[in-house]
Coordinates of C-alpha atoms in Angstrom, one line a residue:
X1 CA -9.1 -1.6 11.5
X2 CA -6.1 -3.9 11.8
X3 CA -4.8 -6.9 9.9
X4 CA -3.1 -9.9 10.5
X5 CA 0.7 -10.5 10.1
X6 CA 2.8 -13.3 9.9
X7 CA 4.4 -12.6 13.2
X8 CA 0.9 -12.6 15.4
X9 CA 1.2 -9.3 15.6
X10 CA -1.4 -7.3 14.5
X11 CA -1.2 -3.9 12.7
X12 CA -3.6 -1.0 13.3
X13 CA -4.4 1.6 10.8
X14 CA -4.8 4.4 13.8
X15 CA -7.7 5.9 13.4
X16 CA -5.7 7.9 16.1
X17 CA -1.8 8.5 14.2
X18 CA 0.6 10.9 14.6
X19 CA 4.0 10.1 15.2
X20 CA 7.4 12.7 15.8
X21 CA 11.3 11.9 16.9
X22 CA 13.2 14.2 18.7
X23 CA 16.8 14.8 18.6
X24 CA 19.6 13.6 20.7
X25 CA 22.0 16.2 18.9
X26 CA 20.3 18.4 16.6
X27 CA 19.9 17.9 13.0
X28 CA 18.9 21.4 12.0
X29 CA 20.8 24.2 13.5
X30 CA 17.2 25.6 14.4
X31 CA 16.6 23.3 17.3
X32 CA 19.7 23.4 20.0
X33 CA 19.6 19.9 22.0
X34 CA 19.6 21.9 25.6
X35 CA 16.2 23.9 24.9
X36 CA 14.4 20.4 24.2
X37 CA 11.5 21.0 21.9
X38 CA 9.4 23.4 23.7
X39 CA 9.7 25.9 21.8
X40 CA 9.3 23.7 19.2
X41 CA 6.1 21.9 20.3
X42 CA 4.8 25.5 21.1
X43 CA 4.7 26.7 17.3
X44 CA 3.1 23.6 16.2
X45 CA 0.5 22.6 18.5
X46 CA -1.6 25.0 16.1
X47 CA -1.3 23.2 13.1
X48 CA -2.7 19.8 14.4
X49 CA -6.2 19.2 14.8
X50 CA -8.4 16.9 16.5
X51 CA -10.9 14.6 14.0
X52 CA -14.3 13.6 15.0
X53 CA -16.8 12.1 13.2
X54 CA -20.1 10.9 13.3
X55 CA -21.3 7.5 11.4
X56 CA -24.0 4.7 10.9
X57 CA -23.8 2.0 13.7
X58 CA -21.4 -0.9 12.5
X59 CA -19.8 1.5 9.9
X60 CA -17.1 2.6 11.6
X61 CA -16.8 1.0 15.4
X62 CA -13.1 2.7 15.7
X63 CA -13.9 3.7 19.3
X64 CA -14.9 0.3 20.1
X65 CA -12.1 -1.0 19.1
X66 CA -9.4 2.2 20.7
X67 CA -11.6 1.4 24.3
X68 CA -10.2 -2.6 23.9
X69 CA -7.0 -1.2 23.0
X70 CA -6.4 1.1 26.0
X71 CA -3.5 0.2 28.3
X72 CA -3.8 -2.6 30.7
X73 CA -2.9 -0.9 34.1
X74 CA -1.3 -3.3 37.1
X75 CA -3.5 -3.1 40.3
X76 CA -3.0 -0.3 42.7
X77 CA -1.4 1.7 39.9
X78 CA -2.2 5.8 40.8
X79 CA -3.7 5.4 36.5
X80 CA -5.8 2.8 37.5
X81 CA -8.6 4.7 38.4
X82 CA -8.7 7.0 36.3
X83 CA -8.1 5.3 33.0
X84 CA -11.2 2.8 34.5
X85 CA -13.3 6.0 34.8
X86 CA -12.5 7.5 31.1
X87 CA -13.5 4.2 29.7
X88 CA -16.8 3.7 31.4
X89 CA -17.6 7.4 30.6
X90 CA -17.0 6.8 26.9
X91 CA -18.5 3.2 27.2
X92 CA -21.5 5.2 28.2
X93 CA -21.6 7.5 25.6
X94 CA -21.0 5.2 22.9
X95 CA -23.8 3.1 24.1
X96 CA -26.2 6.4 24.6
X97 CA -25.3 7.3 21.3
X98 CA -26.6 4.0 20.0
X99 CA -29.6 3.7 21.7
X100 CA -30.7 7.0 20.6
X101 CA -29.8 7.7 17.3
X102 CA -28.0 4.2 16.0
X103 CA -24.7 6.0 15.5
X104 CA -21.1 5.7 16.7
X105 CA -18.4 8.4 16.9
X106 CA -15.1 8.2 15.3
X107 CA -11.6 9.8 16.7
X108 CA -8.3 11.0 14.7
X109 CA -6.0 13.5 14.2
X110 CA -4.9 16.0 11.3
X111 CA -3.3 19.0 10.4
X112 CA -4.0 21.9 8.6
X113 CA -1.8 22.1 5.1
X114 CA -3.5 25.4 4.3
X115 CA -4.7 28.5 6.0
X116 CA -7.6 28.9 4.2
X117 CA -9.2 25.7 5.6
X118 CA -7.5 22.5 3.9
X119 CA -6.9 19.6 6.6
X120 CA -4.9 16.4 5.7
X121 CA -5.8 13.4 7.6
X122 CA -6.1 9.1 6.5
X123 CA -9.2 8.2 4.4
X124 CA -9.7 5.2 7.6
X125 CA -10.0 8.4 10.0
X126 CA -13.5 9.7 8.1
X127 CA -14.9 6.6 6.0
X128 CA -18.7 6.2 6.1
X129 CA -18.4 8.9 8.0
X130 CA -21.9 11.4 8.2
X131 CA -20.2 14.6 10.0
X132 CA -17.2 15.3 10.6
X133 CA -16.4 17.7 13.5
X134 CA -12.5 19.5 13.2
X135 CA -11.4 21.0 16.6
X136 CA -8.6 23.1 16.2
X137 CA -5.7 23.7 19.6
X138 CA -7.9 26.7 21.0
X139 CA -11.2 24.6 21.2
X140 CA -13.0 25.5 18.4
X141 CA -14.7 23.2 16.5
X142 CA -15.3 23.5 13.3
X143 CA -18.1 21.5 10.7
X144 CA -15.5 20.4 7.8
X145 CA -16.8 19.3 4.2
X146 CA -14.7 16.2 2.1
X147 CA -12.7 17.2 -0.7
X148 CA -11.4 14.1 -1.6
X149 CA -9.7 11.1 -0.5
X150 CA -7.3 8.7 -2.6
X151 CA -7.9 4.7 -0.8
X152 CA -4.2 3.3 -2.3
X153 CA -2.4 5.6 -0.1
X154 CA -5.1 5.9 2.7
X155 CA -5.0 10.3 2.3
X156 CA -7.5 12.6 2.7
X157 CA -8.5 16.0 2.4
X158 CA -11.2 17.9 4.4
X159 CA -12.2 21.8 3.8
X160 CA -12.9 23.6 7.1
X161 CA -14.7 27.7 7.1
X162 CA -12.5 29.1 9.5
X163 CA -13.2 33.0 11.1
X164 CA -10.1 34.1 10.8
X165 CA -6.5 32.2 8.7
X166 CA -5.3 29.0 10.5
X167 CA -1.4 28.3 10.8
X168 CA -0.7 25.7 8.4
X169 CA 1.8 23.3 8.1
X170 CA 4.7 23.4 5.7
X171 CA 5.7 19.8 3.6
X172 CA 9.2 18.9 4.1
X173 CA 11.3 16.5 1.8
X174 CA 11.1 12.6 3.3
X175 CA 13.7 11.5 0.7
X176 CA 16.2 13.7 3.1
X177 CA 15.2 12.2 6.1
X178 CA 18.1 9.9 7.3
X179 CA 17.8 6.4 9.7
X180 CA 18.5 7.7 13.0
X181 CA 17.1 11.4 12.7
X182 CA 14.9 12.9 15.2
X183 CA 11.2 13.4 14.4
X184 CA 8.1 14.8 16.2
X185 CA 4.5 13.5 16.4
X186 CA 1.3 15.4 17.6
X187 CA -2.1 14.4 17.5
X188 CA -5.2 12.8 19.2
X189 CA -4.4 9.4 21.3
X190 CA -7.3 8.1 22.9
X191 CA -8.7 11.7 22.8
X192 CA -6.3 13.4 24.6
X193 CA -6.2 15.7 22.0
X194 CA -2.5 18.0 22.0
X195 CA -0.6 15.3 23.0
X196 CA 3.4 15.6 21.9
X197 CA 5.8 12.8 21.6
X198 CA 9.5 12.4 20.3
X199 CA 11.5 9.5 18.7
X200 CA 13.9 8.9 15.4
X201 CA 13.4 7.3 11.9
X202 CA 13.8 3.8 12.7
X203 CA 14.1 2.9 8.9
X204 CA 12.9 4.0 5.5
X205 CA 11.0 2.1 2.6
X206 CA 8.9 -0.3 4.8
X207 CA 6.2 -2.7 3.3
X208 CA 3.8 -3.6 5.4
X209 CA 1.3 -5.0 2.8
X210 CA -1.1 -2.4 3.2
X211 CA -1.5 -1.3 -1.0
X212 CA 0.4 -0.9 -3.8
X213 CA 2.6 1.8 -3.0
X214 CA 3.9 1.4 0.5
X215 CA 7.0 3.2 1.0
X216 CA 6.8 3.8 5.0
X217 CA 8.9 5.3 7.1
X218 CA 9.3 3.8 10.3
X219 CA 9.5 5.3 13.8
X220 CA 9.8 4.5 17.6
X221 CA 8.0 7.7 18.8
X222 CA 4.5 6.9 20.8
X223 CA 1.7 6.9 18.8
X224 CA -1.6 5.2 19.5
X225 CA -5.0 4.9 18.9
X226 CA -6.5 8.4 17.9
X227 CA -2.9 9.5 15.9
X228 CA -4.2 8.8 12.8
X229 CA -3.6 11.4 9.9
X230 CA -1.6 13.0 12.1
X231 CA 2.0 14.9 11.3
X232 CA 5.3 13.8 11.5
X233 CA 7.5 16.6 12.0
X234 CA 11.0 16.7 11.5
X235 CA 13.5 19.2 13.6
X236 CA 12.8 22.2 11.2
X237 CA 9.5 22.0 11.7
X238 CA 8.4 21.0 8.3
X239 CA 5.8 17.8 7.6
X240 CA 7.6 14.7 6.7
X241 CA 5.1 12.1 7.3
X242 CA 1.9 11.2 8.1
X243 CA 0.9 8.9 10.8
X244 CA -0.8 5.7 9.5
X245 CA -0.5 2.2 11.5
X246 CA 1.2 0.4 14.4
X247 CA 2.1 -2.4 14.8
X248 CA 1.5 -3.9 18.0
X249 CA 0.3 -7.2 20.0
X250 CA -1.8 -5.2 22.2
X251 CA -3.3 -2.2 20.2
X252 CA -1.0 0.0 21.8
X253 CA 2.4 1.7 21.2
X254 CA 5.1 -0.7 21.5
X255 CA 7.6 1.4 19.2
X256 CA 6.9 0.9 16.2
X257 CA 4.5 2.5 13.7
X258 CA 4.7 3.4 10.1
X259 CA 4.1 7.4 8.4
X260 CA 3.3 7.8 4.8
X261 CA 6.2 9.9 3.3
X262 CA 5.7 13.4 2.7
X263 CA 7.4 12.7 -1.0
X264 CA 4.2 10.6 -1.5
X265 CA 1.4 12.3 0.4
X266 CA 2.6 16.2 -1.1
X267 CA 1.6 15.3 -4.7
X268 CA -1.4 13.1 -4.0
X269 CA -3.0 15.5 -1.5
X270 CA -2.1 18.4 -3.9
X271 CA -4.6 16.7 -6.5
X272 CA -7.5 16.1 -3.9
X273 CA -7.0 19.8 -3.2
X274 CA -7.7 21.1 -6.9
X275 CA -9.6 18.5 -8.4
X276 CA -10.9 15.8 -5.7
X277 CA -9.0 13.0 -7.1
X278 CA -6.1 11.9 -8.3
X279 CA -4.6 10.8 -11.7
X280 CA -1.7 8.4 -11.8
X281 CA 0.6 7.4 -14.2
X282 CA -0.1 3.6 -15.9
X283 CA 2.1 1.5 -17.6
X284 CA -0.6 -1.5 -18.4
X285 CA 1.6 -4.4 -17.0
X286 CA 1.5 -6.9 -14.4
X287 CA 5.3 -7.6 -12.7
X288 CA 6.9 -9.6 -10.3
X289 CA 10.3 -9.8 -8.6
X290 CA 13.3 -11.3 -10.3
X291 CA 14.5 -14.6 -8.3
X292 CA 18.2 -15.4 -8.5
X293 CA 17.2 -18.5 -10.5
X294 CA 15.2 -16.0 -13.2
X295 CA 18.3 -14.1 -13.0
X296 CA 20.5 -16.8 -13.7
X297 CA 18.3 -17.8 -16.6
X298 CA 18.0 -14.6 -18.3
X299 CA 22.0 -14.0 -17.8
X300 CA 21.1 -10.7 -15.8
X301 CA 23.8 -11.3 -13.1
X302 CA 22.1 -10.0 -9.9
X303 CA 18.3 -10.2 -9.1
X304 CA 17.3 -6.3 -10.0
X305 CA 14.4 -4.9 -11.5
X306 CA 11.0 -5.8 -12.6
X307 CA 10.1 -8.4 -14.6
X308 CA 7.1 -8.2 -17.1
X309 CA 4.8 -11.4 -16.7
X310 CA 2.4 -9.8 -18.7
X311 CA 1.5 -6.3 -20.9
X312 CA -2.3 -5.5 -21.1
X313 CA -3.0 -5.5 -24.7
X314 CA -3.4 -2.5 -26.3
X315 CA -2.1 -1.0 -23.2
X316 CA 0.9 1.7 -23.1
X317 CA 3.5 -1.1 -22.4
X318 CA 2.3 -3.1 -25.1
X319 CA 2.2 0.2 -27.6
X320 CA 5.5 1.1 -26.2
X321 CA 6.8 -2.5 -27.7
X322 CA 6.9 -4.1 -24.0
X323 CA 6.8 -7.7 -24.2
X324 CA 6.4 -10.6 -21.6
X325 CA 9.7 -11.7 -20.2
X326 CA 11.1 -8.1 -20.3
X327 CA 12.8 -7.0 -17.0
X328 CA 12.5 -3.6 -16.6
X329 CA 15.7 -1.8 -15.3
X330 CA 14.8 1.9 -15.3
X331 CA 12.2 4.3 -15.8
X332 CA 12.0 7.6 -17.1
X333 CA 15.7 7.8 -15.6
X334 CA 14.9 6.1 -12.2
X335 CA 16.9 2.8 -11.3
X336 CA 14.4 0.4 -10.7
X337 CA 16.3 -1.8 -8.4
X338 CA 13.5 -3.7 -7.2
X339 CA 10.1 -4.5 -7.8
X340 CA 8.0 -2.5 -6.0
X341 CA 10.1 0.4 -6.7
X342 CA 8.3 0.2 -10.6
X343 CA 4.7 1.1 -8.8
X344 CA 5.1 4.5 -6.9
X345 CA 7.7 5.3 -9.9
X346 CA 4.9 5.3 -12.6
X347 CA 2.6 6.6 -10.3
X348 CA 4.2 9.7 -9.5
X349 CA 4.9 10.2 -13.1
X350 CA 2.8 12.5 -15.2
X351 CA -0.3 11.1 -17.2
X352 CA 0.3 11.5 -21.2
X353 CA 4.3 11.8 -20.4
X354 CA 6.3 9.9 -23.0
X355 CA 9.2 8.5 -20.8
X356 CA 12.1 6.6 -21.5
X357 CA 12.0 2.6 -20.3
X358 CA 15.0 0.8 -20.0
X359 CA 14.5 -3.4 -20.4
X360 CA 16.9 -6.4 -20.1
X361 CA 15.8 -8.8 -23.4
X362 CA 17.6 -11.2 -24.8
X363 CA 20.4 -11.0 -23.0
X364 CA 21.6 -6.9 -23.3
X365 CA 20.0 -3.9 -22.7
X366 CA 17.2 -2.1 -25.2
X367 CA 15.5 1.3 -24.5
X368 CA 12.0 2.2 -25.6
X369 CA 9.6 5.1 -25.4
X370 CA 6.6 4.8 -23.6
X371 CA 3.4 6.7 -23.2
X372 CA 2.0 7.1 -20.2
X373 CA -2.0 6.4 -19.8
X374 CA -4.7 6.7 -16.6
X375 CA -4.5 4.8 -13.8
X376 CA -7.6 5.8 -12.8
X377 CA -9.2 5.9 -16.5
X378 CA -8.1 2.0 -17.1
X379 CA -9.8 0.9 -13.6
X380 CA -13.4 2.3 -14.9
X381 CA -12.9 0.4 -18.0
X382 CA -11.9 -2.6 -16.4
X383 CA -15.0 -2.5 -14.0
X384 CA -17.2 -2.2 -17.3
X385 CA -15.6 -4.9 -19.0
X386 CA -16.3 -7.4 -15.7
X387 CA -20.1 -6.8 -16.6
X388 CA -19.8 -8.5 -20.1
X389 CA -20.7 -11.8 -20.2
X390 CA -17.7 -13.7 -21.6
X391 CA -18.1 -16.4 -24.2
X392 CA -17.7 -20.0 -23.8
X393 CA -15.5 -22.3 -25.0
X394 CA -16.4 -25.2 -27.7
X395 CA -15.7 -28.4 -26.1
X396 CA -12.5 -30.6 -27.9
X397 CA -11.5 -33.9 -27.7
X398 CA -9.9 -34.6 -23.5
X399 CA -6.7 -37.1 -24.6
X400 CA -5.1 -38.8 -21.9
X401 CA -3.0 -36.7 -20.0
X402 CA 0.9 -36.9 -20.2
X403 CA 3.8 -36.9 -17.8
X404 CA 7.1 -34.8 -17.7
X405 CA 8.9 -37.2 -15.0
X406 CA 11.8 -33.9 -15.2
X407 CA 9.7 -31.2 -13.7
X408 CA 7.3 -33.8 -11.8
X409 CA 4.0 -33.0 -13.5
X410 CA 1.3 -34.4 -15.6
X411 CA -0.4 -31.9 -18.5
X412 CA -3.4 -32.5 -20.5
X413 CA -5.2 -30.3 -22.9
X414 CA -7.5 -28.0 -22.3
X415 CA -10.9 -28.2 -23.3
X416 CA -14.5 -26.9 -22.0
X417 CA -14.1 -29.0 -19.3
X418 CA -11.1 -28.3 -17.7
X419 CA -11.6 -24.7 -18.5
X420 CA -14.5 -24.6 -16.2
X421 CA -13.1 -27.1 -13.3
X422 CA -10.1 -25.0 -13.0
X423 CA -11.6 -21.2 -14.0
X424 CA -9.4 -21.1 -17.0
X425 CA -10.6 -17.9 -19.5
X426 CA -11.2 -18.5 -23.2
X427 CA -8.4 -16.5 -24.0
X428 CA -6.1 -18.6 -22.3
X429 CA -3.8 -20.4 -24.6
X430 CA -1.2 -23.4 -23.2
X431 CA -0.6 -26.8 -21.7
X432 CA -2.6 -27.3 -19.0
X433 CA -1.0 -29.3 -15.6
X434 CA -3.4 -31.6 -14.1
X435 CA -1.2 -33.1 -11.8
X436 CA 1.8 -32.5 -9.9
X437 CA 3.8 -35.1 -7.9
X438 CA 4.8 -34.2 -4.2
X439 CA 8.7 -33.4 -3.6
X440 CA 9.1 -32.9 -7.4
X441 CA 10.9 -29.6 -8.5
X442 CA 7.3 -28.3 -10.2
X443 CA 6.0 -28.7 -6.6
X444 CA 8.9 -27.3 -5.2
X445 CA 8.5 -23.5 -7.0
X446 CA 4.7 -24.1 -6.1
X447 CA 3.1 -25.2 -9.5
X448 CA -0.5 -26.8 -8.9
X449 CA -3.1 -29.0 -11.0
X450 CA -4.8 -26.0 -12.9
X451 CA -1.9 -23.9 -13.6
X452 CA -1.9 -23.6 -17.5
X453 CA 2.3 -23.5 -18.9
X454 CA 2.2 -20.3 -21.3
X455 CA 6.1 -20.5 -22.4
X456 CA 9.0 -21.9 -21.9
X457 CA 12.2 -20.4 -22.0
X458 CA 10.3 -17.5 -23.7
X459 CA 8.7 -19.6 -26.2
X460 CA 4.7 -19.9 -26.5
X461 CA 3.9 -23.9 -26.3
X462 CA 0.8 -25.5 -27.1
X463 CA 1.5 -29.2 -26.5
X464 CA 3.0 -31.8 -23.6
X465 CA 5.7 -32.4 -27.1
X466 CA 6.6 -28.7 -26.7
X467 CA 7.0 -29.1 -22.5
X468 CA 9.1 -32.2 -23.0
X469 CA 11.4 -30.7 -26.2
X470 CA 12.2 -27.6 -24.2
X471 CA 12.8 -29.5 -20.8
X472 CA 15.3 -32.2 -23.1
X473 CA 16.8 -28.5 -24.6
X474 CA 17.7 -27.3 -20.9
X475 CA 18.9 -30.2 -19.6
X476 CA 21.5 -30.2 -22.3
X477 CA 22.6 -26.9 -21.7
X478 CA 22.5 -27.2 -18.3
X479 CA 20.7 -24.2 -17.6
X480 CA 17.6 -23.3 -15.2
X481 CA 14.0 -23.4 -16.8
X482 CA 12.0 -20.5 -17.2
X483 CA 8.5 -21.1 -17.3
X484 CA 5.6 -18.4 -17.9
X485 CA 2.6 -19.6 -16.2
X486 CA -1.1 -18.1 -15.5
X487 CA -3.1 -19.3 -12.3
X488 CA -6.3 -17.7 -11.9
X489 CA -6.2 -15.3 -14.6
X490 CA -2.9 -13.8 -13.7
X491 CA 0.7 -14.8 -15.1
X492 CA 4.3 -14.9 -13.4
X493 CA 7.2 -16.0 -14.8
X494 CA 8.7 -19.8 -12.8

């Protein structure tokens, strides 16, 4: 499981995670830098378990791909040998487990949240999976049930029958966890299941284009394939992360993976644990970042917030009074200072909650009430509503299309035609562009034949007249030109 990034590098959800820092000076009195983390280590080794899971060939393949991610060794090295020998023996096995029963086996890490039998570990660690097998620090091994698992934030939670009460975990607070402090990792690398390792937040709030709410922290501690849903720790002991991806040229630790914060995981596992899934907060908006240009446009001063390129109708936003072209500053007290800020923000936030919304329009500040609806409620609709058929289009007159030699583009009307060359829905009301010249400032902020011009300036237009009157109007004021355009359905302000 890994993805492509724009350095080369690759990044590896581990189905093996678990990353934790240590500390150079201690950042809890509880910890004394001259014991190490022994002691430390010792009470914890209990509360992390070793995942196993059993799936359909070509569902899973996650020990294929930790076997071509194990450590290249130099010749004559005294790990050669032996690292040669584990990989034919689980070579071997995988194969034998093919051959007889067409299934693979699966490897991560998790730790136990509850003592009655809850276990947190990544959705990646047990998808498709048939059985899953939870070995706890003593060697037993346990049969463990799904509860639930939430895909946007890759969590889930399994539900073990243990003899006798397990030694759980306790959540700490990620929001007080500082660049720099020391953290703790425990899990299942390659199998070898108990395995502790040290390091410090390397930095906080990563995106690493895995979903919608990323919010990673960072660390340098060692963790490889086989980590996966495993605890970070901080010094106190307490759960601050969980171990998710790498990122790394090779598939192995090179110092720097990513653990979802425990600010994020607390609530969502909390839901899986009583319900089996979770219920999010939705706004019914689409947003995108403000540009210094936008900025400059708008007379907001500093690129901040989120800017509304379009409210689903009927939505919250759109009940709340939200319109397109709103940036929105705060929300339900929270600064939004950037864009993806907005995201986790009205996630976290209760469903049904009316919340204050703070938006810049028309040049000052205005405050509206909003009610929250469903995340998860709006996506079922919207899967029903991709069933229906839509309706077509009655074909119009084609005129000739029309240049606007200021913004480098031709636009022409649209008609049944166009719609269907350029996938344009019935619903879509604007001036169509048909062509844009090469070097010209529309090609510049990436316009393309098929982009249909919604507004300018905040204005709805419905002709080329309207593009060149509102171009003429800018260039006499002498300000930047703030077009709304949709390109395959969606819309983002230009």
């Amino acid at each position: 499981m890994l993805r492509n990034t724009k350095s080369s590098l690759r990044v590896f959800s581990l189905a093996c995670g678990l990353s934790l820092a240590m500390p150079l000076f201690p950042a809890h009195a509880e910890v004394a830098p001259s014991a190490g983390f022994a002691d430390l280590a010792e009470k914890l080794l209990p509360q992390v378990v070793n995942i196993s899971t059993v799936q359909k060939a070509g569902a899973g393949g996650e020990m294929e791909d930790m076997l071509e991610g194990m450590p290249q060794l130099p010749p004559g090295s005294p790990f050669e040998e032996f690292f040669k020998q584990f990989k034919n023996q689980q070579q071997q096995r995988q194969n034998q487990q093919q051959d007889e029963s067409q299934k693979v086996t699966s490897v991560g890490s998790g730790f136990i949240i509850d003592a009655a039998g809850y276990i947190v570990t990544n959705n990646h660690v047990i998808q498709d999976a048939e059985e899953i097998t939870v070995t706890l620090q003593d060697n037993t091994t346990l049969k463990a049930e799904l509860v639930g698992v939430d895909k946007k934030t890759d969590l889930a939670v399994l539900k073990v029958k243990p003899e006798k009460p397990l030694s759980a975990a306790k959540w700490g607070d990620s929001d007080k966890m500082r660049v720099g402090d020391w953290v703790l990792a425990i899990g299942n690398p390659y199998t070898f299941g108990g395995t502790v390792t040290a390091g410090i937040v390397s930095a906080r709030a990563r995106d690493i284009q895995s979903g919608p709410y990323d919010d990673y922290l960072q660390t340098d501690a060692a963790i490889n394939r086989g980590n996966s849903g495993g605890p970070m720790f901080n010094t106190a002991g307490e759960v601050i992360g969980v171990n998710t991806a790498i990122i790394s040229p090779t598939g192995g630790s090179v110092g720097i993976g990513f653990a979802i914060p425990s600010a994020m995981a607390k609530t969502v596992v909390e839901q899986l644990k009583s319900s089996g899934h979770t219920r999010r907060g939705w706004l019914g908006v689409r947003i995108q970042g403000v540009t210094p240009e936008i900025a400059d446009s708008l007379g907001l001063g500093k690129p901040r917030g989120a800017m509304v390129s379009a409210a689903n109708t009927g939505g919250p936003a759109d009940k709340g009074g939200i319109k397109n072209g709103d940036v929105i500053l705060t929300f339900d007290g929270k600064d939004v200072s950037e864009m993806r800020r907005l995201p986790r923000i009205v996630a976290e936030t209760g469903v049904g909650k009316t919340v204050p919304v703070t938006v810049w329009r028309d040049g000052k500040e205005v405050t509206l009430n909003v009610k929250l609806g469903e995340l998860e409620s709006h996506e079922k609709d919207e899967e029903k509503a991709e069933k229906v058929t839509e309706k077509t289009t009655e074909k119009t007159p084609d005129p000739s299309k029309q240049s606007v030699d200021e913004l480098g583009v031709a636009t022409g009307a649209l008609t049944a035609e166009t719609r269907k060359k350029y996938n344009i829905k019935p619903e879509i009301k604007g001036v169509l562009i048909v062509e844009v010249k090469p070097g010209s400032k529309a090609a510049e902020r990436g316009l393309m034949a098929g982009d249909v011009i919604l507004e300018i300036a905040q204005q709805e237009v419905a002709s080329a007249a309207d593009v060149t009157k509102a171009v003429k109007a800018a260039k006499e004021k002498n300000k930047p030109l703030l077009l709304l355009v949709s390109r395959d359905g969606d819309a983002r302000f230009v």
